[in-house]
Coordinates of N, CA and C and ligand atoms in Angstrom, one line a residue:
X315 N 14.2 -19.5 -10.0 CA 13.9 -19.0 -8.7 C 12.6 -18.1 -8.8
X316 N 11.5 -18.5 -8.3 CA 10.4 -17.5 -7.5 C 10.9 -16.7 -7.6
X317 N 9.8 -15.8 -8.1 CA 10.1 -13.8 -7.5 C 8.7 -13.7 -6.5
X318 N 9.8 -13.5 -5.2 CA 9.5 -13.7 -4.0 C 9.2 -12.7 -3.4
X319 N 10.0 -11.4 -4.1 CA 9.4 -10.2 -3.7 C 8.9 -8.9 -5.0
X320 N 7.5 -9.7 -4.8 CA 6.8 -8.7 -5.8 C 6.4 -7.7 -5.2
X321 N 5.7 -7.6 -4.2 CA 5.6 -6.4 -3.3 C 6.4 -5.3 -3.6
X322 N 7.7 -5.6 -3.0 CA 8.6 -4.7 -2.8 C 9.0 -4.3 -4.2
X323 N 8.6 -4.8 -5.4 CA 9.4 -3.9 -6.6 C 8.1 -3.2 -6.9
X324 N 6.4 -3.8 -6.9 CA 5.8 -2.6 -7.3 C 5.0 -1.8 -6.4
X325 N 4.4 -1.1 -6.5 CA 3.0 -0.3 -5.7 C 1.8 0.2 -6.0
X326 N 1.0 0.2 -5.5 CA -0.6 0.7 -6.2 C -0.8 1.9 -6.9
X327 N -0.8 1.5 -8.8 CA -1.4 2.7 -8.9 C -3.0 3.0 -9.0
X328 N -3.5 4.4 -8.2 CA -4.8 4.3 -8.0 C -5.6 4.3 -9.8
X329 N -4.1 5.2 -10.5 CA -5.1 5.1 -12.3 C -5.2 3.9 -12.7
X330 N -4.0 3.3 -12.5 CA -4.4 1.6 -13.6 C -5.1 0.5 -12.6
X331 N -5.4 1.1 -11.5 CA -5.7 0.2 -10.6 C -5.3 -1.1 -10.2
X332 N -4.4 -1.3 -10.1 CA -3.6 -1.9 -9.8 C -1.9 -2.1 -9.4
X333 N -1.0 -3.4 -9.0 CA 0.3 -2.8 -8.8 C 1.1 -3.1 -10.0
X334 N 2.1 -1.9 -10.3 CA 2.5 -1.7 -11.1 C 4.4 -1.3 -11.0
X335 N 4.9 -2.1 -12.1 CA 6.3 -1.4 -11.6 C 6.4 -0.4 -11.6
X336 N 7.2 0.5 -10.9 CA 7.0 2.4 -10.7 C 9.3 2.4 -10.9
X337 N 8.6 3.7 -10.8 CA 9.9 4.6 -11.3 C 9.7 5.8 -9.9
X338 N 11.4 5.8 -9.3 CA 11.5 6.1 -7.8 C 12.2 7.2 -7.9
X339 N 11.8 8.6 -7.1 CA 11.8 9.7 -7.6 C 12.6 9.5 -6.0
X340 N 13.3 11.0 -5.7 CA 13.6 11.2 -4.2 C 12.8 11.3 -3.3
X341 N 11.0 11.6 -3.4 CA 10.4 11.6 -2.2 C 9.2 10.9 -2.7
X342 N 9.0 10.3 -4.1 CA 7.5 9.9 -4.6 C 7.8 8.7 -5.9
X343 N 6.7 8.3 -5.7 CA 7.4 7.1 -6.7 C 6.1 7.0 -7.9
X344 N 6.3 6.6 -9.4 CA 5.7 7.1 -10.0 C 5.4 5.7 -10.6
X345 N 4.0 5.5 -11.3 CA 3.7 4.3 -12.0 C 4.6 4.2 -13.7
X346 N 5.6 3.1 -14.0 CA 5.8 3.1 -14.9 C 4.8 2.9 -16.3
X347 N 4.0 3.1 -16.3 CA 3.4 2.6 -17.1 C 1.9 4.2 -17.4
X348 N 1.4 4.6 -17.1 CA 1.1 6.0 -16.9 C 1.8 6.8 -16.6
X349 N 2.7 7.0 -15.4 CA 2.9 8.3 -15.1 C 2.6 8.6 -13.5
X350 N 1.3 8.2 -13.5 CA 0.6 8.5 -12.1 C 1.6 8.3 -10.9
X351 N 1.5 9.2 -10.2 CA 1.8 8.9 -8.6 C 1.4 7.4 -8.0
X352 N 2.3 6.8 -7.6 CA 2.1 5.1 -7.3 C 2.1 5.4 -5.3
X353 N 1.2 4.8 -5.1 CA 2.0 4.6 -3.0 C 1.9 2.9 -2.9
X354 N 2.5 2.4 -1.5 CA 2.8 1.1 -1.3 C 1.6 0.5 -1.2
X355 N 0.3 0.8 -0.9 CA -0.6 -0.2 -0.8 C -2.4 0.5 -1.4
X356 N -3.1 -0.2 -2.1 CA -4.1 0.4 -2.3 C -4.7 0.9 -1.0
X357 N -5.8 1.4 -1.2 CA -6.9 1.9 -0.2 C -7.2 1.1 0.7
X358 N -8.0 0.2 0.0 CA -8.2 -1.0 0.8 C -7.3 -1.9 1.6
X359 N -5.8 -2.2 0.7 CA -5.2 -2.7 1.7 C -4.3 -1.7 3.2
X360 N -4.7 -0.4 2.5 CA -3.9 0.2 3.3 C -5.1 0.7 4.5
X361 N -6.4 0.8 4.3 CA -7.3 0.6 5.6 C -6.6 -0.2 6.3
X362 N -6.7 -1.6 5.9 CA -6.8 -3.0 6.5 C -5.4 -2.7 7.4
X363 N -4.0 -2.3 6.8 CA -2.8 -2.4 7.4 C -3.2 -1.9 8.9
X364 N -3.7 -0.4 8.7 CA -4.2 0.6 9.4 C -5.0 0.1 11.1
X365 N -6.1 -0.6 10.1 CA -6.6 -1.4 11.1 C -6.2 -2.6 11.9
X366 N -5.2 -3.2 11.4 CA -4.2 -4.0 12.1 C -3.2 -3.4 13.0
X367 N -2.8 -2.3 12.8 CA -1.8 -1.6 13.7 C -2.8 -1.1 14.8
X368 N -3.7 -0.2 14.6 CA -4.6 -0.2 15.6 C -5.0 -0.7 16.3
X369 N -5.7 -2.2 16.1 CA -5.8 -2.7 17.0 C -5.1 -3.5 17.7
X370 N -3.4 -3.3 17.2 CA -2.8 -3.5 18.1 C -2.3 -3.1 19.0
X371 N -2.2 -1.6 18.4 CA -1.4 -0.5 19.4 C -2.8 0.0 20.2
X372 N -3.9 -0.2 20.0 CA -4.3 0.4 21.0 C -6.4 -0.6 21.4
X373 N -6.3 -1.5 21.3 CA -7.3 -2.4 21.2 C -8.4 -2.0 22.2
X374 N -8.5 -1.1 23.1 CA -9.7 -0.6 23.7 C -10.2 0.4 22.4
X375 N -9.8 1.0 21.8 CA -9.9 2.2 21.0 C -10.7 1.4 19.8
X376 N -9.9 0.2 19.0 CA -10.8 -0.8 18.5 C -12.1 -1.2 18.6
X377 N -12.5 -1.6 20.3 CA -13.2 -1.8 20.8 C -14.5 -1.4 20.5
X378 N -14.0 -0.1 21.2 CA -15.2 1.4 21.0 C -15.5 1.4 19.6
X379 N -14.6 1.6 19.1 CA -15.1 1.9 17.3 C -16.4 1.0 17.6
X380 N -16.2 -0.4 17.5 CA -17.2 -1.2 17.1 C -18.6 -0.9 17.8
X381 N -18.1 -0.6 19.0 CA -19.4 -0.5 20.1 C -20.9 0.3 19.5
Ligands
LIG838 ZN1 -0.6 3.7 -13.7

């Protein structure tokens, strides 16, 4: 079987640069492999998410940006 959900077992750490499996604390989740603080999406993809919700929740506001 595929491992179909890689996503969801790791998250970006910003030190190894990359995703990494993490170790899940009660409010923060940690890179297995340094230590570092891990979140669900790098920078870049987490612009992009950002930017996708934007312009959907609010696509005049998109707009303008670009204007
Ligand atoms: Zn790391």
């Amino acid at each position: 079987m595929e491992h179909l959900d890689y996503y969801s077992e790791r998250k970006y750490c910003g030190h190894c640069e990359k995703y990494v499996p993490y170790l899940m604390s009660v409010e923060r989740s940690f890179c297995a492999e340094c230590g570092a603080e891990v979140r669900l999406f790098s920078e870049r993809d987490w612009a992009q998410f950002n930017e996708a919700m934007q312009a959907r929740n609010a696509p005049w506001r998109a707009a303008r940006a670009t204007a």
